[in-house]
Amino acid sequence: MPASTSSSPHTGSRPGGRSARVRADVHRAVRELLADEAGEPPTIPVVAARAGVHPTTVYRRWGSVGELLADVTGSRFSGGFVVPDTGDLRGDLERYAFNLAKDLGDPDSLALIRATIGVAGAQGAAACLGERRQQLDAILEREEARGGRPPTLDHTTDAIIAPVYFRAVFTHLPLSPDWTRTLVARLLAD
Amino acid sequence: MPASTSSSPHTGSRPGGRSARVRADVHRAVRELLADEAGEPPTIPVVAARAGVHPTTVYRRWGSVGELLADVTGSRFSGGFVVPDTGDLRGDLERYAFNLAKDLGDPDSLALIRATIGVAGAQGAAACLGERRQQLDAILEREEARGGRPPTLDHTTDAIIAPVYFRAVFTHLPLSPDWTRTLVARLLAD
């Protein structure tokens, strides 16, 4: 499955012929519609009209708005996120948390997450996480390879990923760099 | 605003005449429709038919599916949650985390949260939290009154509320009593 290869998936065309072009156009239509009007998720006919393709094409390929949103979100949150390698665990985690907070602090990303959670069930939830846990695991494994004793992946998920997603989705509290540094400091103080 | 006064809001009638009855019937219809078919949120005509009221009544009172879902969710997650008072901070937090995990572990509650996040924006997000932070604050203030030095509300939110909501909404990981006890142990070990 082709994934967005840039952290700014709104621009650029993708190789791969007509099928890849349709996918890119439909994905862009979904993102634009969600950015225009937060609120109820777009319907397939509205997405198709915006993308300039026939609704049947969208139904045949994705089946439902839920599957379409999960696909758009999955490609938005996979790839394009560089795993930091600063040379030590604290630096890596601080950079990771900063990047995550910056990503989820973007209103368009948040609108995509909210809409996907709303209609795409468990598949959508997994898409909203993308490769976040794997990326964190890579940081922890690197620390182990250095001879360190990092916290577990579950602990790190509870301490870093969970608060950032929770703050972004459920509150108005700011995702500030001071706060993400504090999350790391608490985790490593244990 | 009348709130659900029981932790099992699916049963029982509410006092207050026709207006309260309409609200109760519409709320119940929303909860039942979401329990029946997780996925796309119900439309107002479908809710009205299920509740046995005229669609115009629903539009006039709530305006949109988003506002309706925020109202249902707000009444589901406000009231009916007893703030634990075990005599010490650890016991109170363990009980609080256990109750929260149990509540969000219920598939019907989760379907309601997901749908509300999807269509009701910031208002919906606030409704999904209900009085959780105030309840936690009450526990922390009681500890201060006992002469203890509890962690801050923000720290406790990051350490307890965030992981429980995150696990429930974004993952398949279990919300087990062992895990919620671990969250409290990590917080109080700082």
Tab-separated table of C-alpha atoms in Angstrom:
chain	number	residue	atom	x	y	z
A	1	MET	CA	0.000	0.000	0.000
A	2	PRO	CA	1.527	3.329	-0.982
A	3	ALA	CA	1.933	5.700	1.925
A	4	SER	CA	2.393	9.407	2.033
A	5	THR	CA	6.114	9.956	1.818
A	6	SER	CA	6.203	13.503	3.058
A	7	SER	CA	5.090	15.072	6.326
A	8	SER	CA	3.017	17.479	4.217
A	9	PRO	CA	0.735	15.154	2.261
A	10	HIS	CA	-1.380	17.976	0.862
A	11	THR	CA	1.071	18.639	-1.901
A	12	GLY	CA	2.738	16.656	-4.596
A	13	SER	CA	1.535	13.937	-6.948
A	14	ARG	CA	2.189	10.264	-6.625
A	15	PRO	CA	3.548	7.835	-9.174
A	16	GLY	CA	1.677	4.709	-10.144
A	17	GLY	CA	-0.835	5.489	-12.874
A	18	ARG	CA	-4.566	6.079	-12.787
A	19	SER	CA	-5.353	4.038	-9.692
A	20	ALA	CA	-2.781	5.892	-7.596
A	21	ARG	CA	-4.027	9.222	-9.004
A	22	VAL	CA	-7.609	8.405	-8.028
A	23	ARG	CA	-6.471	7.482	-4.554
A	24	ALA	CA	-4.480	10.692	-4.203
A	25	ASP	CA	-7.376	12.801	-5.479
A	26	VAL	CA	-9.901	11.146	-3.175
A	27	HIS	CA	-7.577	11.434	-0.171
A	28	ARG	CA	-7.012	15.107	-0.901
A	29	ALA	CA	-10.771	15.679	-1.245
A	30	VAL	CA	-11.388	14.106	2.173
A	31	ARG	CA	-8.689	16.199	3.834
A	32	GLU	CA	-9.939	19.407	2.227
A	33	LEU	CA	-13.564	18.745	3.161
A	34	LEU	CA	-12.625	18.034	6.777
A	35	ALA	CA	-10.452	21.143	6.912
A	36	ASP	CA	-13.269	23.267	5.477
A	37	GLU	CA	-15.976	22.203	7.864
A	38	ALA	CA	-15.197	20.404	11.052
A	39	GLY	CA	-18.312	18.593	12.162
A	40	GLU	CA	-20.146	15.787	10.467
A	41	PRO	CA	-17.946	13.602	8.280
A	42	PRO	CA	-18.378	13.996	4.521
A	43	THR	CA	-20.504	11.545	2.561
A	44	ILE	CA	-19.108	9.508	-0.329
A	45	PRO	CA	-21.055	11.438	-3.035
A	46	VAL	CA	-19.673	14.725	-1.682
A	47	VAL	CA	-16.126	13.352	-1.585
A	48	ALA	CA	-16.465	11.967	-5.125
A	49	ALA	CA	-17.734	15.289	-6.472
A	50	ARG	CA	-14.842	17.158	-4.863
A	51	ALA	CA	-12.311	14.625	-6.195
A	52	GLY	CA	-13.806	14.669	-9.703
A	53	VAL	CA	-14.434	10.920	-9.779
A	54	HIS	CA	-17.624	8.866	-10.030
A	55	PRO	CA	-19.180	7.897	-6.664
A	56	THR	CA	-19.232	4.259	-7.801
A	57	THR	CA	-15.445	4.337	-8.021
A	58	VAL	CA	-15.237	5.386	-4.383
A	59	TYR	CA	-17.817	2.853	-3.196
A	60	ARG	CA	-16.091	0.054	-5.126
A	61	ARG	CA	-12.656	0.871	-3.777
A	62	TRP	CA	-13.399	1.778	-0.148
A	63	GLY	CA	-16.892	0.421	0.566
A	64	SER	CA	-17.828	2.972	3.212
A	65	VAL	CA	-16.914	6.380	4.589
A	66	GLY	CA	-15.407	4.600	7.578
A	67	GLU	CA	-12.978	2.569	5.487
A	68	LEU	CA	-12.137	5.602	3.383
A	69	LEU	CA	-11.373	7.726	6.456
A	70	ALA	CA	-9.293	4.937	7.989
A	71	ASP	CA	-7.267	4.761	4.769
A	72	VAL	CA	-6.707	8.535	4.614
A	73	THR	CA	-5.754	8.676	8.287
A	74	GLY	CA	-3.532	5.613	8.065
A	75	SER	CA	-1.539	7.136	5.228
A	76	ARG	CA	-1.379	10.495	7.047
A	77	PHE	CA	0.024	8.939	10.235
A	78	SER	CA	2.338	6.323	8.736
A	79	GLY	CA	5.647	7.185	7.204
A	80	GLY	CA	6.940	10.721	7.097
A	81	PHE	CA	7.768	10.714	10.793
A	82	VAL	CA	11.499	10.444	11.392
A	83	VAL	CA	12.495	8.498	14.504
A	84	PRO	CA	14.831	10.820	16.406
A	85	ASP	CA	18.397	9.691	17.026
A	86	THR	CA	20.052	12.263	19.284
A	87	GLY	CA	22.443	9.831	20.943
A	88	ASP	CA	20.638	9.395	24.257
A	89	LEU	CA	17.261	8.259	25.501
A	90	ARG	CA	16.141	11.532	27.055
A	91	GLY	CA	16.994	13.481	23.932
A	92	ASP	CA	15.242	10.955	21.688
A	93	LEU	CA	12.086	10.924	23.815
A	94	GLU	CA	11.984	14.707	24.092
A	95	ARG	CA	12.271	15.031	20.330
A	96	TYR	CA	9.688	12.273	19.777
A	97	ALA	CA	7.186	13.897	22.160
A	98	PHE	CA	7.781	17.323	20.644
A	99	ASN	CA	7.181	15.995	17.114
A	100	LEU	CA	4.071	14.094	18.161
A	101	ALA	CA	2.597	17.143	19.904
A	102	LYS	CA	3.354	19.331	16.910
A	103	ASP	CA	1.701	16.823	14.594
A	104	LEU	CA	-1.457	16.455	16.681
A	105	GLY	CA	-1.561	20.184	17.386
A	106	ASP	CA	-2.281	20.770	13.701
A	107	PRO	CA	-6.048	21.464	13.377
A	108	ASP	CA	-6.319	19.525	10.103
A	109	SER	CA	-4.742	16.417	11.641
A	110	LEU	CA	-7.042	16.706	14.612
A	111	ALA	CA	-10.137	17.030	12.396
A	112	LEU	CA	-9.043	13.886	10.557
A	113	ILE	CA	-8.524	11.959	13.806
A	114	ARG	CA	-11.865	13.037	15.236
A	115	ALA	CA	-13.785	12.120	12.082
A	116	THR	CA	-12.023	8.758	11.787
A	117	ILE	CA	-12.664	7.860	15.419
A	118	GLY	CA	-16.312	8.755	14.884
A	119	VAL	CA	-17.072	6.513	11.930
A	120	ALA	CA	-14.339	3.930	11.485
A	121	GLY	CA	-14.436	1.971	14.765
A	122	ALA	CA	-11.418	-0.096	15.793
A	123	GLN	CA	-9.880	0.041	12.313
A	124	GLY	CA	-10.039	3.825	12.472
A	125	ALA	CA	-8.507	3.899	15.933
A	126	ALA	CA	-5.542	1.857	14.710
A	127	ALA	CA	-5.164	4.210	11.735
A	128	CYS	CA	-5.025	7.214	14.089
A	129	LEU	CA	-2.060	5.669	15.860
A	130	GLY	CA	-0.260	4.694	12.677
A	131	GLU	CA	3.265	3.613	13.490
A	132	ARG	CA	3.586	5.593	16.718
A	133	ARG	CA	4.184	2.606	18.968
A	134	GLN	CA	6.662	1.009	16.573
A	135	GLN	CA	8.608	4.279	16.393
A	136	LEU	CA	8.719	4.519	20.170
A	137	ASP	CA	9.801	0.892	20.356
A	138	ALA	CA	12.705	1.667	18.014
A	139	ILE	CA	13.886	4.391	20.411
A	140	LEU	CA	13.676	2.052	23.404
A	141	GLU	CA	15.498	-0.749	21.580
A	142	ARG	CA	18.289	1.595	20.611
A	143	GLU	CA	18.726	2.518	24.280
A	144	GLU	CA	18.891	-1.151	25.186
A	145	ALA	CA	21.523	-1.711	22.491
A	146	ARG	CA	23.542	1.087	24.144
A	147	GLY	CA	23.398	-0.884	27.388
A	148	GLY	CA	20.738	1.302	29.017
A	149	ARG	CA	17.648	0.077	30.819
A	150	PRO	CA	14.746	1.950	29.234
A	151	PRO	CA	11.163	1.802	30.543
A	152	THR	CA	8.835	-0.677	28.831
A	153	LEU	CA	6.878	0.185	25.696
A	154	ASP	CA	3.590	0.032	27.620
A	155	HIS	CA	4.886	2.384	30.301
A	156	THR	CA	6.241	4.801	27.696
A	157	THR	CA	2.959	4.666	25.786
A	158	ASP	CA	1.026	5.539	28.962
A	159	ALA	CA	3.465	8.328	29.833
A	160	ILE	CA	4.043	9.975	26.438
A	161	ILE	CA	1.664	8.910	23.661
A	162	ALA	CA	-1.486	8.757	25.809
A	163	PRO	CA	-1.287	12.266	27.318
A	164	VAL	CA	-0.516	13.856	23.941
A	165	TYR	CA	-3.434	12.158	22.163
A	166	PHE	CA	-5.725	12.771	25.134
A	167	ARG	CA	-4.887	16.485	25.372
A	168	ALA	CA	-5.250	16.971	21.629
A	169	VAL	CA	-8.552	15.140	21.244
A	170	PHE	CA	-10.356	15.775	24.537
A	171	THR	CA	-9.159	19.123	25.943
A	172	HIS	CA	-8.232	22.699	25.141
A	173	LEU	CA	-4.975	22.448	27.085
A	174	PRO	CA	-1.923	23.450	25.039
A	175	LEU	CA	0.528	20.870	23.663
A	176	SER	CA	3.506	23.032	24.565
A	177	PRO	CA	7.193	22.040	24.376
A	178	ASP	CA	7.507	22.692	28.134
A	179	TRP	CA	4.746	20.218	28.785
A	180	THR	CA	6.109	17.480	26.523
A	181	ARG	CA	9.530	17.869	28.195
A	182	THR	CA	7.795	17.461	31.548
A	183	LEU	CA	6.189	14.207	30.363
A	184	VAL	CA	9.638	12.819	29.547
A	185	ALA	CA	11.150	14.068	32.814
A	186	ARG	CA	8.427	12.324	34.847
A	187	LEU	CA	8.894	9.071	32.914
A	188	LEU	CA	12.670	9.015	33.364
A	189	ALA	CA	12.474	10.063	37.041
A	190	ASP	CA	10.770	6.777	37.949
B	1	MET	CA	-29.985	20.861	33.230
B	2	PRO	CA	-31.237	17.520	34.485
B	3	ALA	CA	-28.541	14.895	34.636
B	4	SER	CA	-28.746	11.151	34.709
B	5	THR	CA	-28.818	10.263	38.378
B	6	SER	CA	-27.939	6.610	38.031
B	7	SER	CA	-24.878	4.896	36.658
B	8	SER	CA	-27.239	2.875	34.472
B	9	PRO	CA	-28.991	5.547	32.442
B	10	HIS	CA	-30.693	3.065	30.147
B	11	THR	CA	-33.454	2.440	32.621
B	12	GLY	CA	-35.915	4.516	34.562
B	13	SER	CA	-38.053	7.484	33.696
B	14	ARG	CA	-37.385	11.069	34.599
B	15	PRO	CA	-39.708	13.529	36.276
B	16	GLY	CA	-40.515	16.890	34.700
B	17	GLY	CA	-43.408	16.514	32.291
B	18	ARG	CA	-43.508	16.276	28.528
B	19	SER	CA	-40.287	18.124	27.789
B	20	ALA	CA	-38.270	15.884	30.100
B	21	ARG	CA	-39.967	12.805	28.658
B	22	VAL	CA	-39.091	13.841	25.111
B	23	ARG	CA	-35.477	14.383	26.173
B	24	ALA	CA	-35.351	11.002	27.875
B	25	ASP	CA	-36.903	9.252	24.856
B	26	VAL	CA	-34.547	10.925	22.388
B	27	HIS	CA	-31.501	10.213	24.558
B	28	ARG	CA	-32.489	6.579	24.866
B	29	ALA	CA	-33.031	6.336	21.094
B	30	VAL	CA	-29.513	7.691	20.460
B	31	ARG	CA	-27.941	5.243	22.913
B	32	GLU	CA	-29.851	2.299	21.476
B	33	LEU	CA	-29.008	3.175	17.875
B	34	LEU	CA	-25.315	3.507	18.728
B	35	ALA	CA	-25.363	0.229	20.640
B	36	ASP	CA	-27.067	-1.523	17.710
B	37	GLU	CA	-24.699	-0.425	15.020
B	38	ALA	CA	-21.350	1.039	15.816
B	39	GLY	CA	-20.188	3.014	12.822
B	40	GLU	CA	-21.699	6.075	11.285
B	41	PRO	CA	-23.630	8.233	13.736
B	42	PRO	CA	-27.423	8.181	13.412
B	43	THR	CA	-29.255	10.969	11.568
B	44	ILE	CA	-31.911	13.104	13.235
B	45	PRO	CA	-34.843	11.557	11.273
B	46	VAL	CA	-33.715	8.073	12.329
B	47	VAL	CA	-33.381	9.136	15.971
B	48	ALA	CA	-36.792	10.818	15.889
B	49	ALA	CA	-38.476	7.729	14.418
B	50	ARG	CA	-36.915	5.509	17.089
B	51	ALA	CA	-37.922	7.913	19.862
B	52	GLY	CA	-41.475	8.274	18.501
B	53	VAL	CA	-41.261	12.052	18.184
B	54	HIS	CA	-41.458	14.377	15.192
B	55	PRO	CA	-38.087	15.213	13.582
B	56	THR	CA	-38.920	18.922	13.863
B	57	THR	CA	-39.015	18.542	17.641
B	58	VAL	CA	-35.471	17.185	17.612
B	59	TYR	CA	-34.171	19.832	15.197
B	60	ARG	CA	-35.800	22.610	17.215
B	61	ARG	CA	-34.389	21.419	20.515
B	62	TRP	CA	-30.881	20.286	19.537
B	63	GLY	CA	-30.200	21.872	16.149
B	64	SER	CA	-27.796	19.191	14.895
B	65	VAL	CA	-26.677	15.639	15.478
B	66	GLY	CA	-23.486	17.037	17.012
B	67	GLU	CA	-25.327	19.026	19.665
B	68	LEU	CA	-27.646	16.106	20.349
B	69	LEU	CA	-24.736	13.685	20.827
B	70	ALA	CA	-22.903	16.168	23.046
B	71	ASP	CA	-26.040	16.430	25.213
B	72	VAL	CA	-26.481	12.656	25.473
B	73	THR	CA	-22.813	12.134	26.263
B	74	GLY	CA	-22.703	15.017	28.732
B	75	SER	CA	-25.577	13.557	30.715
B	76	ARG	CA	-24.042	10.072	30.519
B	77	PHE	CA	-20.702	11.236	31.930
B	78	SER	CA	-21.890	13.769	34.489
B	79	GLY	CA	-23.397	12.768	37.805
B	80	GLY	CA	-23.743	9.142	38.788
B	81	PHE	CA	-20.033	8.793	39.458
B	82	VAL	CA	-19.324	8.696	43.169
B	83	VAL	CA	-16.022	10.294	44.204
B	84	PRO	CA	-14.254	7.637	46.265
B	85	ASP	CA	-13.435	8.400	49.908
B	86	THR	CA	-11.358	5.529	51.239
B	87	GLY	CA	-9.415	7.583	53.757
B	88	ASP	CA	-6.135	7.906	51.878
B	89	LEU	CA	-4.909	9.224	48.556
B	90	ARG	CA	-3.680	5.938	47.114
B	91	GLY	CA	-6.932	4.178	47.908
B	92	ASP	CA	-8.995	7.026	46.472
B	93	LEU	CA	-6.984	7.148	43.243
B	94	GLU	CA	-7.031	3.370	42.823
B	95	ARG	CA	-10.788	3.341	43.227
B	96	TYR	CA	-11.185	6.326	40.897
B	97	ALA	CA	-9.020	4.742	38.185
B	98	PHE	CA	-10.800	1.411	38.553
B	99	ASN	CA	-14.224	3.057	38.185
B	100	LEU	CA	-13.126	5.129	35.219
B	101	ALA	CA	-11.691	2.083	33.432
B	102	LYS	CA	-14.833	0.098	34.124
B	103	ASP	CA	-16.983	2.899	32.778
B	104	LEU	CA	-14.964	3.367	29.569
B	105	GLY	CA	-14.589	-0.392	29.153
B	106	ASP	CA	-18.322	-0.609	28.511
B	107	PRO	CA	-18.824	-0.946	24.720
B	108	ASP	CA	-21.932	1.258	24.751
B	109	SER	CA	-20.079	4.083	26.504
B	110	LEU	CA	-17.232	3.753	24.073
B	111	ALA	CA	-19.554	3.874	21.053
B	112	LEU	CA	-21.087	7.051	22.480
B	113	ILE	CA	-17.676	8.658	23.014
B	114	ARG	CA	-16.454	7.756	19.543
B	115	ALA	CA	-19.591	9.082	17.832
B	116	THR	CA	-19.529	12.285	19.871
B	117	ILE	CA	-15.860	12.941	19.163
B	118	GLY	CA	-16.597	12.409	15.485
B	119	VAL	CA	-19.372	14.931	15.007
B	120	ALA	CA	-19.516	17.302	17.965
B	121	GLY	CA	-16.090	18.995	17.897
B	122	ALA	CA	-14.790	20.727	21.015
B	123	GLN	CA	-18.218	20.727	22.673
B	124	GLY	CA	-18.385	16.973	22.209
B	125	ALA	CA	-14.889	16.489	23.593
B	126	ALA	CA	-15.845	18.371	26.754
B	127	ALA	CA	-18.983	16.248	27.060
B	128	CYS	CA	-16.891	13.061	26.873
B	129	LEU	CA	-14.896	14.207	29.876
B	130	GLY	CA	-17.932	15.270	31.877
B	131	GLU	CA	-16.915	15.998	35.456
B	132	ARG	CA	-13.855	13.731	35.496
B	133	ARG	CA	-11.351	16.472	36.255
B	134	GLN	CA	-13.525	18.050	38.942
B	135	GLN	CA	-13.904	14.638	40.601
B	136	LEU	CA	-10.170	14.093	40.561
B	137	ASP	CA	-9.648	17.592	41.931
B	138	ALA	CA	-11.954	16.761	44.847
B	139	ILE	CA	-9.761	13.763	45.698
B	140	LEU	CA	-6.583	15.859	45.566
B	141	GLU	CA	-8.112	18.636	47.686
B	142	ARG	CA	-9.186	16.143	50.321
B	143	GLU	CA	-5.599	14.913	50.522
B	144	GLU	CA	-4.383	18.467	50.968
B	145	ALA	CA	-6.935	19.001	53.738
B	146	ARG	CA	-5.462	15.930	55.462
B	147	GLY	CA	-2.072	17.640	55.355
B	148	GLY	CA	-0.726	15.571	52.457
B	149	ARG	CA	1.082	16.893	49.383
B	150	PRO	CA	-0.734	15.400	46.417
B	151	PRO	CA	0.473	15.764	42.807
B	152	THR	CA	-1.105	18.543	40.763
B	153	LEU	CA	-4.360	18.104	38.869
B	154	ASP	CA	-2.522	18.372	35.539
B	155	HIS	CA	-0.015	15.700	36.516
B	156	THR	CA	-2.774	13.409	37.776
B	157	THR	CA	-4.771	13.971	34.596
B	158	ASP	CA	-1.748	13.007	32.466
B	159	ALA	CA	-1.031	9.955	34.628
B	160	ILE	CA	-4.533	8.547	35.208
B	161	ILE	CA	-7.290	10.035	33.033
B	162	ALA	CA	-5.228	10.266	29.810
B	163	PRO	CA	-4.016	6.643	29.674
B	164	VAL	CA	-7.488	5.280	30.439
B	165	TYR	CA	-9.202	7.357	27.740
B	166	PHE	CA	-6.372	6.679	25.287
B	167	ARG	CA	-6.422	2.912	25.800
B	168	ALA	CA	-10.203	2.762	25.559
B	169	VAL	CA	-10.536	4.897	22.439
B	170	PHE	CA	-7.369	4.141	20.460
B	171	THR	CA	-6.222	0.606	21.326
B	172	HIS	CA	-7.297	-2.964	21.990
B	173	LEU	CA	-5.217	-3.150	25.179
B	174	PRO	CA	-7.254	-4.233	28.213
B	175	LEU	CA	-8.322	-1.755	30.912
B	176	SER	CA	-7.518	-4.220	33.679
B	177	PRO	CA	-7.523	-3.524	37.436
B	178	ASP	CA	-3.829	-4.498	37.553
B	179	TRP	CA	-3.046	-1.879	34.983
B	180	THR	CA	-5.025	0.919	36.660
B	181	ARG	CA	-3.280	0.096	39.962
B	182	THR	CA	0.036	0.387	38.145
B	183	LEU	CA	-0.909	3.842	36.857
B	184	VAL	CA	-1.499	5.012	40.429
B	185	ALA	CA	1.686	3.372	41.712
B	186	ARG	CA	3.770	5.163	39.063
B	187	LEU	CA	2.143	8.502	39.875
B	188	LEU	CA	2.706	8.213	43.619
B	189	ALA	CA	6.259	6.888	43.211
B	190	ASP	CA	7.417	10.219	41.749
